[in-house]
Amino acid sequence: AQSVTQPDIHITVSEGASLELRCNYSYGATPYLFWYVQSPGQGLQLLLKYFSGDTLVQGIKGFEAEFKRSQSSFNLRKPSVHWSDAAEYFCAVVPGEYNFNKFYFGSGTKLNVKP
Amino acid sequence: SQTIHQWPATLVQPVGSPLSLECTVEGTSNPNLYWYRQAAGRGLQLLFYSVGIGQISSEVPQNLSASRPQDRQFILSSKKLLLSDSGFYLCAWGAIYEQYFGPGTRLTVT
C-alpha cells in the first residue's frame, strides 16, 4: 500500500545538538516532497519542498532535507537545534503529476528540545 | 499575500448536535480547498477537497459533509456529531503542488 512513514513518534535532543527526522515513502517514481512544522494548537507551516534538481534542499529556519531516491527517503536535518524548534514535524508527499491535488501526510514526529 | 481564516477557533458541542465550520481564503482566486482532521497523537487525515465551486471530493466515508458555496469559502458540516468527530480541523488552500494551512479549529464533542 502507498504510505508515508515517519518512524520516530517522539525525539528529544539537547539545544545546540544536530537533528535528523526520518521520512520514507512508497509512492510513485517522481514524488513531490514536503516538510511542514506545527506548533501546538496552530496550523502547519511549510519548511521546505523538493520537486526536482539538486537533491539537497534548503528551507526556512535553518532546516534542510535530502532526497534519496534509492532509499525512498526525504530526511529533515538541522545542524544546531534551538529551543524554539520544539514542535511537531510532518512529512508530506504528492505522488506525481497526475495527483497534484492530493497531499499524503506522515503521522508526524514530535520534537522536544532539552535546555 | 494570501490569508486563510477559520472559525471558530474552538468549539465544544454535545453528541447529536449539528456542526458548521467555516474557512475563507483571501488574496487568491479559484484555489483548491481542503479539509483535514487531526486526531490526538495522529497525523492528518484528508477529509474533503474541492477544485471549484460546488465540486467536492470526499476521501473517506464519514459523518461529515463539505460544501463550497463561493470561490473562496469552504464549509464543513455535520447533521449529528459523534464522539469520534472530536479533533483538530484544518483547512488548507493550494494550487498545483502547493498547500497552505489555516490556524485550525479545535472541536470537542461531549
mmCIF file with all atom_site columns, C-alpha atoms in Angstrom:
data_model
loop_
_atom_site.group_PDB
_atom_site.id
_atom_site.type_symbol
_atom_site.label_atom_id
_atom_site.label_alt_id
_atom_site.label_comp_id
_atom_site.label_asym_id
_atom_site.label_entity_id
_atom_site.label_seq_id
_atom_site.pdbx_PDB_ins_code
_atom_site.Cartn_x
_atom_site.Cartn_y
_atom_site.Cartn_z
_atom_site.occupancy
_atom_site.B_iso_or_equiv
_atom_site.pdbx_formal_charge
_atom_site.auth_seq_id
_atom_site.auth_comp_id
_atom_site.auth_asym_id
_atom_site.auth_atom_id
_atom_site.pdbx_PDB_model_num
ATOM 1   C CA . ALA A 1 1   ? 0.000   0.000  0.000   1.00 0.00 ? 1   ALA A CA 1
ATOM 2   C CA . GLN A 1 2   ? 1.077   3.540  -0.630  1.00 0.00 ? 2   GLN A CA 1
ATOM 3   C CA . SER A 1 3   ? 2.237   5.307  2.504   1.00 0.00 ? 3   SER A CA 1
ATOM 4   C CA . VAL A 1 4   ? 4.325   7.995  4.123   1.00 0.00 ? 4   VAL A CA 1
ATOM 5   C CA . THR A 1 5   ? 6.211   6.756  7.158   1.00 0.00 ? 5   THR A CA 1
ATOM 6   C CA . GLN A 1 6   ? 7.772   8.777  9.912   1.00 0.00 ? 6   GLN A CA 1
ATOM 7   C CA . PRO A 1 7   ? 9.210   6.048  12.124  1.00 0.00 ? 7   PRO A CA 1
ATOM 8   C CA . ASP A 1 8   ? 10.003  8.268  15.112  1.00 0.00 ? 8   ASP A CA 1
ATOM 9   C CA . ILE A 1 9   ? 6.943   9.400  17.053  1.00 0.00 ? 9   ILE A CA 1
ATOM 10  C CA . HIS A 1 10  ? 8.937   11.392 19.612  1.00 0.00 ? 10  HIS A CA 1
ATOM 11  C CA . ILE A 1 11  ? 12.507  12.671 19.537  1.00 0.00 ? 11  ILE A CA 1
ATOM 12  C CA . THR A 1 12  ? 14.353  14.572 22.255  1.00 0.00 ? 12  THR A CA 1
ATOM 13  C CA . VAL A 1 13  ? 17.556  16.440 21.541  1.00 0.00 ? 13  VAL A CA 1
ATOM 14  C CA . SER A 1 14  ? 19.619  18.898 23.524  1.00 0.00 ? 14  SER A CA 1
ATOM 15  C CA . GLU A 1 15  ? 19.721  22.510 22.458  1.00 0.00 ? 15  GLU A CA 1
ATOM 16  C CA . GLY A 1 16  ? 22.659  23.012 20.111  1.00 0.00 ? 16  GLY A CA 1
ATOM 17  C CA . ALA A 1 17  ? 22.750  19.384 19.042  1.00 0.00 ? 17  ALA A CA 1
ATOM 18  C CA . SER A 1 18  ? 22.127  18.252 15.489  1.00 0.00 ? 18  SER A CA 1
ATOM 19  C CA . LEU A 1 19  ? 18.797  16.833 14.375  1.00 0.00 ? 19  LEU A CA 1
ATOM 20  C CA . GLU A 1 20  ? 17.629  14.369 11.771  1.00 0.00 ? 20  GLU A CA 1
ATOM 21  C CA . LEU A 1 21  ? 13.982  13.439 11.301  1.00 0.00 ? 21  LEU A CA 1
ATOM 22  C CA . ARG A 1 22  ? 13.260  10.488 9.071   1.00 0.00 ? 22  ARG A CA 1
ATOM 23  C CA . CYS A 1 23  ? 10.667  10.168 6.339   1.00 0.00 ? 23  CYS A CA 1
ATOM 24  C CA . ASN A 1 24  ? 10.144  7.267  3.954   1.00 0.00 ? 24  ASN A CA 1
ATOM 25  C CA . TYR A 1 25  ? 7.513   6.988  1.271   1.00 0.00 ? 25  TYR A CA 1
ATOM 26  C CA . SER A 1 26  ? 6.210   4.315  -1.016  1.00 0.00 ? 26  SER A CA 1
ATOM 27  C CA . TYR A 1 27  ? 4.589   6.398  -3.732  1.00 0.00 ? 27  TYR A CA 1
ATOM 28  C CA . GLY A 1 28  ? 5.387   6.703  -7.406  1.00 0.00 ? 28  GLY A CA 1
ATOM 29  C CA . ALA A 1 29  ? 8.641   7.233  -9.172  1.00 0.00 ? 29  ALA A CA 1
ATOM 30  C CA . THR A 1 30  ? 8.534   11.027 -9.193  1.00 0.00 ? 30  THR A CA 1
ATOM 31  C CA . PRO A 1 31  ? 7.024   12.215 -5.940  1.00 0.00 ? 31  PRO A CA 1
ATOM 32  C CA . TYR A 1 32  ? 6.933   15.770 -4.782  1.00 0.00 ? 32  TYR A CA 1
ATOM 33  C CA . LEU A 1 33  ? 8.117   16.008 -1.192  1.00 0.00 ? 33  LEU A CA 1
ATOM 34  C CA . PHE A 1 34  ? 7.444   18.456 1.617   1.00 0.00 ? 34  PHE A CA 1
ATOM 35  C CA . TRP A 1 35  ? 8.194   19.082 5.277   1.00 0.00 ? 35  TRP A CA 1
ATOM 36  C CA . TYR A 1 36  ? 5.819   21.044 7.469   1.00 0.00 ? 36  TYR A CA 1
ATOM 37  C CA . VAL A 1 37  ? 6.093   22.176 11.085  1.00 0.00 ? 37  VAL A CA 1
ATOM 38  C CA . GLN A 1 38  ? 3.213   22.589 13.524  1.00 0.00 ? 38  GLN A CA 1
ATOM 39  C CA . SER A 1 39  ? 3.457   24.466 16.811  1.00 0.00 ? 39  SER A CA 1
ATOM 40  C CA . PRO A 1 40  ? 0.943   23.405 19.483  1.00 0.00 ? 40  PRO A CA 1
ATOM 41  C CA . GLY A 1 41  ? -2.595  24.446 18.612  1.00 0.00 ? 41  GLY A CA 1
ATOM 42  C CA . GLN A 1 42  ? -1.536  26.016 15.344  1.00 0.00 ? 42  GLN A CA 1
ATOM 43  C CA . GLY A 1 43  ? -1.798  25.274 11.658  1.00 0.00 ? 43  GLY A CA 1
ATOM 44  C CA . LEU A 1 44  ? 1.034   23.839 9.594   1.00 0.00 ? 44  LEU A CA 1
ATOM 45  C CA . GLN A 1 45  ? 3.840   25.937 8.164   1.00 0.00 ? 45  GLN A CA 1
ATOM 46  C CA . LEU A 1 46  ? 5.823   24.861 5.120   1.00 0.00 ? 46  LEU A CA 1
ATOM 47  C CA . LEU A 1 47  ? 9.522   24.373 5.895   1.00 0.00 ? 47  LEU A CA 1
ATOM 48  C CA . LEU A 1 48  ? 10.767  23.219 2.506   1.00 0.00 ? 48  LEU A CA 1
ATOM 49  C CA . LYS A 1 49  ? 9.857   21.274 -0.606  1.00 0.00 ? 49  LYS A CA 1
ATOM 50  C CA . TYR A 1 50  ? 11.538  19.163 -3.258  1.00 0.00 ? 50  TYR A CA 1
ATOM 51  C CA . PHE A 1 51  ? 10.310  18.921 -6.822  1.00 0.00 ? 51  PHE A CA 1
ATOM 52  C CA . SER A 1 52  ? 13.400  18.135 -8.889  1.00 0.00 ? 52  SER A CA 1
ATOM 53  C CA . GLY A 1 53  ? 17.036  19.048 -9.352  1.00 0.00 ? 53  GLY A CA 1
ATOM 54  C CA . ASP A 1 54  ? 19.527  19.269 -6.515  1.00 0.00 ? 54  ASP A CA 1
ATOM 55  C CA . THR A 1 55  ? 18.609  16.568 -4.024  1.00 0.00 ? 55  THR A CA 1
ATOM 56  C CA . LEU A 1 56  ? 19.627  18.720 -1.043  1.00 0.00 ? 56  LEU A CA 1
ATOM 57  C CA . VAL A 1 57  ? 17.086  21.470 -0.460  1.00 0.00 ? 57  VAL A CA 1
ATOM 58  C CA . GLN A 1 58  ? 17.291  24.369 1.928   1.00 0.00 ? 58  GLN A CA 1
ATOM 59  C CA . GLY A 1 59  ? 14.307  25.651 3.838   1.00 0.00 ? 59  GLY A CA 1
ATOM 60  C CA . ILE A 1 60  ? 13.355  28.247 6.376   1.00 0.00 ? 60  ILE A CA 1
ATOM 61  C CA . LYS A 1 61  ? 14.649  28.390 9.956   1.00 0.00 ? 61  LYS A CA 1
ATOM 62  C CA . GLY A 1 62  ? 17.937  26.712 9.035   1.00 0.00 ? 62  GLY A CA 1
ATOM 63  C CA . PHE A 1 63  ? 16.417  23.369 8.022   1.00 0.00 ? 63  PHE A CA 1
ATOM 64  C CA . GLU A 1 64  ? 17.472  21.275 5.070   1.00 0.00 ? 64  GLU A CA 1
ATOM 65  C CA . ALA A 1 65  ? 16.362  17.955 3.628   1.00 0.00 ? 65  ALA A CA 1
ATOM 66  C CA . GLU A 1 66  ? 17.934  15.423 1.325   1.00 0.00 ? 66  GLU A CA 1
ATOM 67  C CA . PHE A 1 67  ? 16.048  13.353 -1.225  1.00 0.00 ? 67  PHE A CA 1
ATOM 68  C CA . LYS A 1 68  ? 17.458  9.866  -1.715  1.00 0.00 ? 68  LYS A CA 1
ATOM 69  C CA . ARG A 1 69  ? 15.609  8.061  -4.469  1.00 0.00 ? 69  ARG A CA 1
ATOM 70  C CA . SER A 1 70  ? 17.347  4.727  -3.848  1.00 0.00 ? 70  SER A CA 1
ATOM 71  C CA . GLN A 1 71  ? 16.139  4.748  -0.250  1.00 0.00 ? 71  GLN A CA 1
ATOM 72  C CA . SER A 1 72  ? 12.755  6.392  -0.910  1.00 0.00 ? 72  SER A CA 1
ATOM 73  C CA . SER A 1 73  ? 13.643  8.838  1.825   1.00 0.00 ? 73  SER A CA 1
ATOM 74  C CA . PHE A 1 74  ? 13.431  12.560 2.453   1.00 0.00 ? 74  PHE A CA 1
ATOM 75  C CA . ASN A 1 75  ? 15.032  13.199 5.831   1.00 0.00 ? 75  ASN A CA 1
ATOM 76  C CA . LEU A 1 76  ? 14.952  16.581 7.511   1.00 0.00 ? 76  LEU A CA 1
ATOM 77  C CA . ARG A 1 77  ? 18.093  17.918 9.186   1.00 0.00 ? 77  ARG A CA 1
ATOM 78  C CA . LYS A 1 78  ? 19.296  20.860 11.204  1.00 0.00 ? 78  LYS A CA 1
ATOM 79  C CA . PRO A 1 79  ? 22.898  21.290 12.355  1.00 0.00 ? 79  PRO A CA 1
ATOM 80  C CA . SER A 1 80  ? 22.096  23.030 15.645  1.00 0.00 ? 80  SER A CA 1
ATOM 81  C CA . VAL A 1 81  ? 18.677  22.895 17.256  1.00 0.00 ? 81  VAL A CA 1
ATOM 82  C CA . HIS A 1 82  ? 17.184  25.863 19.095  1.00 0.00 ? 82  HIS A CA 1
ATOM 83  C CA . TRP A 1 83  ? 14.600  25.632 21.885  1.00 0.00 ? 83  TRP A CA 1
ATOM 84  C CA . SER A 1 84  ? 12.076  27.306 19.558  1.00 0.00 ? 84  SER A CA 1
ATOM 85  C CA . ASP A 1 85  ? 12.298  24.306 17.216  1.00 0.00 ? 85  ASP A CA 1
ATOM 86  C CA . ALA A 1 86  ? 10.239  22.226 19.647  1.00 0.00 ? 86  ALA A CA 1
ATOM 87  C CA . ALA A 1 87  ? 7.136   21.345 17.630  1.00 0.00 ? 87  ALA A CA 1
ATOM 88  C CA . GLU A 1 88  ? 5.651   18.550 15.559  1.00 0.00 ? 88  GLU A CA 1
ATOM 89  C CA . TYR A 1 89  ? 7.050   17.885 12.114  1.00 0.00 ? 89  TYR A CA 1
ATOM 90  C CA . PHE A 1 90  ? 5.173   16.321 9.218   1.00 0.00 ? 90  PHE A CA 1
ATOM 91  C CA . CYS A 1 91  ? 6.487   14.875 6.010   1.00 0.00 ? 91  CYS A CA 1
ATOM 92  C CA . ALA A 1 92  ? 4.133   15.006 3.035   1.00 0.00 ? 92  ALA A CA 1
ATOM 93  C CA . VAL A 1 93  ? 4.112   13.537 -0.451  1.00 0.00 ? 93  VAL A CA 1
ATOM 94  C CA . VAL A 1 94  ? 2.273   14.362 -3.640  1.00 0.00 ? 94  VAL A CA 1
ATOM 95  C CA . PRO A 1 95  ? 2.557   11.145 -5.640  1.00 0.00 ? 95  PRO A CA 1
ATOM 96  C CA . GLY A 1 96  ? 3.096   12.648 -9.068  1.00 0.00 ? 96  GLY A CA 1
ATOM 97  C CA . GLU A 1 97  ? 1.945   14.824 -11.861 1.00 0.00 ? 97  GLU A CA 1
ATOM 98  C CA . TYR A 1 98  ? -1.456  13.165 -12.106 1.00 0.00 ? 98  TYR A CA 1
ATOM 99  C CA . ASN A 1 99  ? -2.339  13.643 -8.425  1.00 0.00 ? 99  ASN A CA 1
ATOM 100 C CA . PHE A 1 100 ? -1.334  17.202 -7.778  1.00 0.00 ? 100 PHE A CA 1
ATOM 101 C CA . ASN A 1 101 ? -4.446  17.907 -5.748  1.00 0.00 ? 101 ASN A CA 1
ATOM 102 C CA . LYS A 1 102 ? -3.744  15.403 -3.006  1.00 0.00 ? 102 LYS A CA 1
ATOM 103 C CA . PHE A 1 103 ? -1.144  15.561 -0.292  1.00 0.00 ? 103 PHE A CA 1
ATOM 104 C CA . TYR A 1 104 ? -0.426  12.499 1.832   1.00 0.00 ? 104 TYR A CA 1
ATOM 105 C CA . PHE A 1 105 ? 0.989   13.146 5.264   1.00 0.00 ? 105 PHE A CA 1
ATOM 106 C CA . GLY A 1 106 ? 3.024   11.057 7.649   1.00 0.00 ? 106 GLY A CA 1
ATOM 107 C CA . SER A 1 107 ? 1.854   10.645 11.224  1.00 0.00 ? 107 SER A CA 1
ATOM 108 C CA . GLY A 1 108 ? 4.316   13.233 12.485  1.00 0.00 ? 108 GLY A CA 1
ATOM 109 C CA . THR A 1 109 ? 7.348   13.407 14.772  1.00 0.00 ? 109 THR A CA 1
ATOM 110 C CA . LYS A 1 110 ? 7.180   15.429 17.976  1.00 0.00 ? 110 LYS A CA 1
ATOM 111 C CA . LEU A 1 111 ? 10.444  17.153 18.760  1.00 0.00 ? 111 LEU A CA 1
ATOM 112 C CA . ASN A 1 112 ? 11.327  18.028 22.332  1.00 0.00 ? 112 ASN A CA 1
ATOM 113 C CA . VAL A 1 113 ? 14.363  20.227 22.947  1.00 0.00 ? 113 VAL A CA 1
ATOM 114 C CA . LYS A 1 114 ? 16.230  19.940 26.265  1.00 0.00 ? 114 LYS A CA 1
ATOM 115 C CA . PRO A 1 115 ? 17.906  23.097 27.586  1.00 0.00 ? 115 PRO A CA 1
ATOM 116 C CA . SER B 2 1   ? -0.431  37.884 0.015   1.00 0.00 ? 1   SER B CA 1
ATOM 117 C CA . GLN B 2 2   ? -2.808  35.051 0.681   1.00 0.00 ? 2   GLN B CA 1
ATOM 118 C CA . THR B 2 3   ? -4.527  34.611 4.039   1.00 0.00 ? 3   THR B CA 1
ATOM 119 C CA . ILE B 2 4   ? -6.695  31.789 5.241   1.00 0.00 ? 4   ILE B CA 1
ATOM 120 C CA . HIS B 2 5   ? -9.214  32.167 8.049   1.00 0.00 ? 5   HIS B CA 1
ATOM 121 C CA . GLN B 2 6   ? -11.006 29.540 10.060  1.00 0.00 ? 6   GLN B CA 1
ATOM 122 C CA . TRP B 2 7   ? -13.696 29.943 12.671  1.00 0.00 ? 7   TRP B CA 1
ATOM 123 C CA . PRO B 2 8   ? -14.470 29.281 15.302  1.00 0.00 ? 8   PRO B CA 1
ATOM 124 C CA . ALA B 2 9   ? -11.059 28.635 16.852  1.00 0.00 ? 9   ALA B CA 1
ATOM 125 C CA . THR B 2 10  ? -12.512 26.285 19.447  1.00 0.00 ? 10  THR B CA 1
ATOM 126 C CA . LEU B 2 11  ? -15.863 24.587 19.783  1.00 0.00 ? 11  LEU B CA 1
ATOM 127 C CA . VAL B 2 12  ? -17.455 22.291 22.332  1.00 0.00 ? 12  VAL B CA 1
ATOM 128 C CA . GLN B 2 13  ? -20.578 20.540 21.129  1.00 0.00 ? 13  GLN B CA 1
ATOM 129 C CA . PRO B 2 14  ? -22.756 17.739 22.559  1.00 0.00 ? 14  PRO B CA 1
ATOM 130 C CA . VAL B 2 15  ? -23.187 14.447 20.775  1.00 0.00 ? 15  VAL B CA 1
ATOM 131 C CA . GLY B 2 16  ? -26.028 14.618 18.255  1.00 0.00 ? 16  GLY B CA 1
ATOM 132 C CA . SER B 2 17  ? -25.782 18.352 17.675  1.00 0.00 ? 17  SER B CA 1
ATOM 133 C CA . PRO B 2 18  ? -25.097 19.877 14.239  1.00 0.00 ? 18  PRO B CA 1
ATOM 134 C CA . LEU B 2 19  ? -21.777 21.335 13.140  1.00 0.00 ? 19  LEU B CA 1
ATOM 135 C CA . SER B 2 20  ? -20.680 24.075 10.810  1.00 0.00 ? 20  SER B CA 1
ATOM 136 C CA . LEU B 2 21  ? -17.035 25.093 10.436  1.00 0.00 ? 21  LEU B CA 1
ATOM 137 C CA . GLU B 2 22  ? -16.108 27.808 8.006   1.00 0.00 ? 22  GLU B CA 1
ATOM 138 C CA . CYS B 2 23  ? -12.966 28.532 6.071   1.00 0.00 ? 23  CYS B CA 1
ATOM 139 C CA . THR B 2 24  ? -12.304 31.518 3.847   1.00 0.00 ? 24  THR B CA 1
ATOM 140 C CA . VAL B 2 25  ? -9.302  32.479 1.767   1.00 0.00 ? 25  VAL B CA 1
ATOM 141 C CA . GLU B 2 26  ? -8.176  35.961 0.788   1.00 0.00 ? 26  GLU B CA 1
ATOM 142 C CA . GLY B 2 27  ? -5.728  37.079 -1.850  1.00 0.00 ? 27  GLY B CA 1
ATOM 143 C CA . THR B 2 28  ? -6.204  34.341 -4.405  1.00 0.00 ? 28  THR B CA 1
ATOM 144 C CA . SER B 2 29  ? -8.862  33.170 -6.806  1.00 0.00 ? 29  SER B CA 1
ATOM 145 C CA . ASN B 2 30  ? -10.056 29.699 -7.725  1.00 0.00 ? 30  ASN B CA 1
ATOM 146 C CA . PRO B 2 31  ? -7.885  27.946 -5.149  1.00 0.00 ? 31  PRO B CA 1
ATOM 147 C CA . ASN B 2 32  ? -8.046  24.256 -4.383  1.00 0.00 ? 32  ASN B CA 1
ATOM 148 C CA . LEU B 2 33  ? -9.501  23.918 -0.889  1.00 0.00 ? 33  LEU B CA 1
ATOM 149 C CA . TYR B 2 34  ? -9.055  21.098 1.603   1.00 0.00 ? 34  TYR B CA 1
ATOM 150 C CA . TRP B 2 35  ? -10.406 19.928 4.945   1.00 0.00 ? 35  TRP B CA 1
ATOM 151 C CA . TYR B 2 36  ? -8.185  17.763 7.150   1.00 0.00 ? 36  TYR B CA 1
ATOM 152 C CA . ARG B 2 37  ? -8.771  16.257 10.560  1.00 0.00 ? 37  ARG B CA 1
ATOM 153 C CA . GLN B 2 38  ? -6.004  15.678 13.045  1.00 0.00 ? 38  GLN B CA 1
ATOM 154 C CA . ALA B 2 39  ? -6.940  13.354 15.886  1.00 0.00 ? 39  ALA B CA 1
ATOM 155 C CA . ALA B 2 40  ? -4.910  13.397 19.093  1.00 0.00 ? 40  ALA B CA 1
ATOM 156 C CA . GLY B 2 41  ? -1.497  11.817 18.531  1.00 0.00 ? 41  GLY B CA 1
ATOM 157 C CA . ARG B 2 42  ? -2.203  11.076 14.898  1.00 0.00 ? 42  ARG B CA 1
ATOM 158 C CA . GLY B 2 43  ? -1.324  12.604 11.585  1.00 0.00 ? 43  GLY B CA 1
ATOM 159 C CA . LEU B 2 44  ? -3.508  14.488 9.158   1.00 0.00 ? 44  LEU B CA 1
ATOM 160 C CA . GLN B 2 45  ? -6.396  12.763 7.506   1.00 0.00 ? 45  GLN B CA 1
ATOM 161 C CA . LEU B 2 46  ? -7.693  14.347 4.310   1.00 0.00 ? 46  LEU B CA 1
ATOM 162 C CA . LEU B 2 47  ? -11.480 14.578 4.549   1.00 0.00 ? 47  LEU B CA 1
ATOM 163 C CA . PHE B 2 48  ? -12.555 16.609 1.512   1.00 0.00 ? 48  PHE B CA 1
ATOM 164 C CA . TYR B 2 49  ? -11.077 18.654 -1.249  1.00 0.00 ? 49  TYR B CA 1
ATOM 165 C CA . SER B 2 50  ? -12.559 20.989 -3.823  1.00 0.00 ? 50  SER B CA 1
ATOM 166 C CA . VAL B 2 51  ? -11.217 22.267 -7.118  1.00 0.00 ? 51  VAL B CA 1
ATOM 167 C CA . GLY B 2 52  ? -14.075 24.700 -7.730  1.00 0.00 ? 52  GLY B CA 1
ATOM 168 C CA . ILE B 2 53  ? -17.481 25.974 -6.631  1.00 0.00 ? 53  ILE B CA 1
ATOM 169 C CA . GLY B 2 54  ? -19.830 23.085 -5.980  1.00 0.00 ? 54  GLY B CA 1
ATOM 170 C CA . GLN B 2 55  ? -17.116 20.494 -6.685  1.00 0.00 ? 55  GLN B CA 1
ATOM 171 C CA . ILE B 2 56  ? -16.411 18.350 -3.664  1.00 0.00 ? 56  ILE B CA 1
ATOM 172 C CA . SER B 2 57  ? -14.415 15.133 -3.446  1.00 0.00 ? 57  SER B CA 1
ATOM 173 C CA . SER B 2 58  ? -14.746 13.007 -0.353  1.00 0.00 ? 58  SER B CA 1
ATOM 174 C CA . GLU B 2 59  ? -11.789 10.963 0.745   1.00 0.00 ? 59  GLU B CA 1
ATOM 175 C CA . VAL B 2 60  ? -13.308 8.786  3.448   1.00 0.00 ? 60  VAL B CA 1
ATOM 176 C CA . PRO B 2 61  ? -16.849 7.781  4.320   1.00 0.00 ? 61  PRO B CA 1
ATOM 177 C CA . GLN B 2 62  ? -17.884 9.570  7.462   1.00 0.00 ? 62  GLN B CA 1
ATOM 178 C CA . ASN B 2 63  ? -20.405 11.589 9.363   1.00 0.00 ? 63  ASN B CA 1
ATOM 179 C CA . LEU B 2 64  ? -19.301 14.834 7.764   1.00 0.00 ? 64  LEU B CA 1
ATOM 180 C CA . SER B 2 65  ? -20.033 16.746 4.578   1.00 0.00 ? 65  SER B CA 1
ATOM 181 C CA . ALA B 2 66  ? -18.470 19.733 2.853   1.00 0.00 ? 66  ALA B CA 1
ATOM 182 C CA . SER B 2 67  ? -19.752 22.500 0.625   1.00 0.00 ? 67  SER B CA 1
ATOM 183 C CA . ARG B 2 68  ? -18.202 25.286 -1.393  1.00 0.00 ? 68  ARG B CA 1
ATOM 184 C CA . PRO B 2 69  ? -20.857 27.932 -1.962  1.00 0.00 ? 69  PRO B CA 1
ATOM 185 C CA . GLN B 2 70  ? -18.393 30.606 -3.100  1.00 0.00 ? 70  GLN B CA 1
ATOM 186 C CA . ASP B 2 71  ? -14.976 30.526 -4.745  1.00 0.00 ? 71  ASP B CA 1
ATOM 187 C CA . ARG B 2 72  ? -13.071 31.236 -1.559  1.00 0.00 ? 72  ARG B CA 1
ATOM 188 C CA . GLN B 2 73  ? -15.385 29.716 1.034   1.00 0.00 ? 73  GLN B CA 1
ATOM 189 C CA . PHE B 2 74  ? -15.319 26.131 2.218   1.00 0.00 ? 74  PHE B CA 1
ATOM 190 C CA . ILE B 2 75  ? -17.692 24.772 4.852   1.00 0.00 ? 75  ILE B CA 1
ATOM 191 C CA . LEU B 2 76  ? -17.513 21.556 6.844   1.00 0.00 ? 76  LEU B CA 1
ATOM 192 C CA . SER B 2 77  ? -20.794 20.317 8.278   1.00 0.00 ? 77  SER B CA 1
ATOM 193 C CA . SER B 2 78  ? -22.457 17.544 10.167  1.00 0.00 ? 78  SER B CA 1
ATOM 194 C CA . LYS B 2 79  ? -26.111 16.928 10.957  1.00 0.00 ? 79  LYS B CA 1
ATOM 195 C CA . LYS B 2 80  ? -25.364 14.913 14.107  1.00 0.00 ? 80  LYS B CA 1
ATOM 196 C CA . LEU B 2 81  ? -21.967 14.885 15.755  1.00 0.00 ? 81  LEU B CA 1
ATOM 197 C CA . LEU B 2 82  ? -20.390 11.716 17.121  1.00 0.00 ? 82  LEU B CA 1
ATOM 198 C CA . LEU B 2 83  ? -17.802 11.467 19.882  1.00 0.00 ? 83  LEU B CA 1
ATOM 199 C CA . SER B 2 84  ? -15.330 10.275 17.255  1.00 0.00 ? 84  SER B CA 1
ATOM 200 C CA . ASP B 2 85  ? -15.669 13.596 15.414  1.00 0.00 ? 85  ASP B CA 1
ATOM 201 C CA . SER B 2 86  ? -13.548 15.288 18.088  1.00 0.00 ? 86  SER B CA 1
ATOM 202 C CA . GLY B 2 87  ? -10.254 16.564 16.776  1.00 0.00 ? 87  GLY B CA 1
ATOM 203 C CA . PHE B 2 88  ? -8.379  19.457 15.269  1.00 0.00 ? 88  PHE B CA 1
ATOM 204 C CA . TYR B 2 89  ? -9.781  20.510 11.898  1.00 0.00 ? 89  TYR B CA 1
ATOM 205 C CA . LEU B 2 90  ? -7.521  22.224 9.441   1.00 0.00 ? 90  LEU B CA 1
ATOM 206 C CA . CYS B 2 91  ? -8.492  23.996 6.269   1.00 0.00 ? 91  CYS B CA 1
ATOM 207 C CA . ALA B 2 92  ? -5.907  24.468 3.560   1.00 0.00 ? 92  ALA B CA 1
ATOM 208 C CA . TRP B 2 93  ? -5.756  26.155 0.208   1.00 0.00 ? 93  TRP B CA 1
ATOM 209 C CA . GLY B 2 94  ? -3.473  25.263 -2.622  1.00 0.00 ? 94  GLY B CA 1
ATOM 210 C CA . ALA B 2 95  ? -2.504  25.455 -6.227  1.00 0.00 ? 95  ALA B CA 1
ATOM 211 C CA . ILE B 2 96  ? -0.536  22.821 -8.091  1.00 0.00 ? 96  ILE B CA 1
ATOM 212 C CA . TYR B 2 97  ? 1.952   21.241 -5.664  1.00 0.00 ? 97  TYR B CA 1
ATOM 213 C CA . GLU B 2 98  ? 1.315   23.910 -3.037  1.00 0.00 ? 98  GLU B CA 1
ATOM 214 C CA . GLN B 2 99  ? -0.710  23.758 0.129   1.00 0.00 ? 99  GLN B CA 1
ATOM 215 C CA . TYR B 2 100 ? -1.050  26.327 2.893   1.00 0.00 ? 100 TYR B CA 1
ATOM 216 C CA . PHE B 2 101 ? -2.893  25.836 6.137   1.00 0.00 ? 101 PHE B CA 1
ATOM 217 C CA . GLY B 2 102 ? -5.236  27.861 8.278   1.00 0.00 ? 102 GLY B CA 1
ATOM 218 C CA . PRO B 2 103 ? -4.947  28.151 12.067  1.00 0.00 ? 103 PRO B CA 1
ATOM 219 C CA . GLY B 2 104 ? -7.354  25.280 12.745  1.00 0.00 ? 104 GLY B CA 1
ATOM 220 C CA . THR B 2 105 ? -10.482 24.652 14.810  1.00 0.00 ? 105 THR B CA 1
ATOM 221 C CA . ARG B 2 106 ? -10.356 22.524 17.943  1.00 0.00 ? 106 ARG B CA 1
ATOM 222 C CA . LEU B 2 107 ? -13.632 20.563 18.169  1.00 0.00 ? 107 LEU B CA 1
ATOM 223 C CA . THR B 2 108 ? -14.544 18.662 21.306  1.00 0.00 ? 108 THR B CA 1
ATOM 224 C CA . VAL B 2 109 ? -17.678 16.539 21.224  1.00 0.00 ? 109 VAL B CA 1
ATOM 225 C CA . THR B 2 110 ? -19.005 15.758 24.698  1.00 0.00 ? 110 THR B CA 1
#
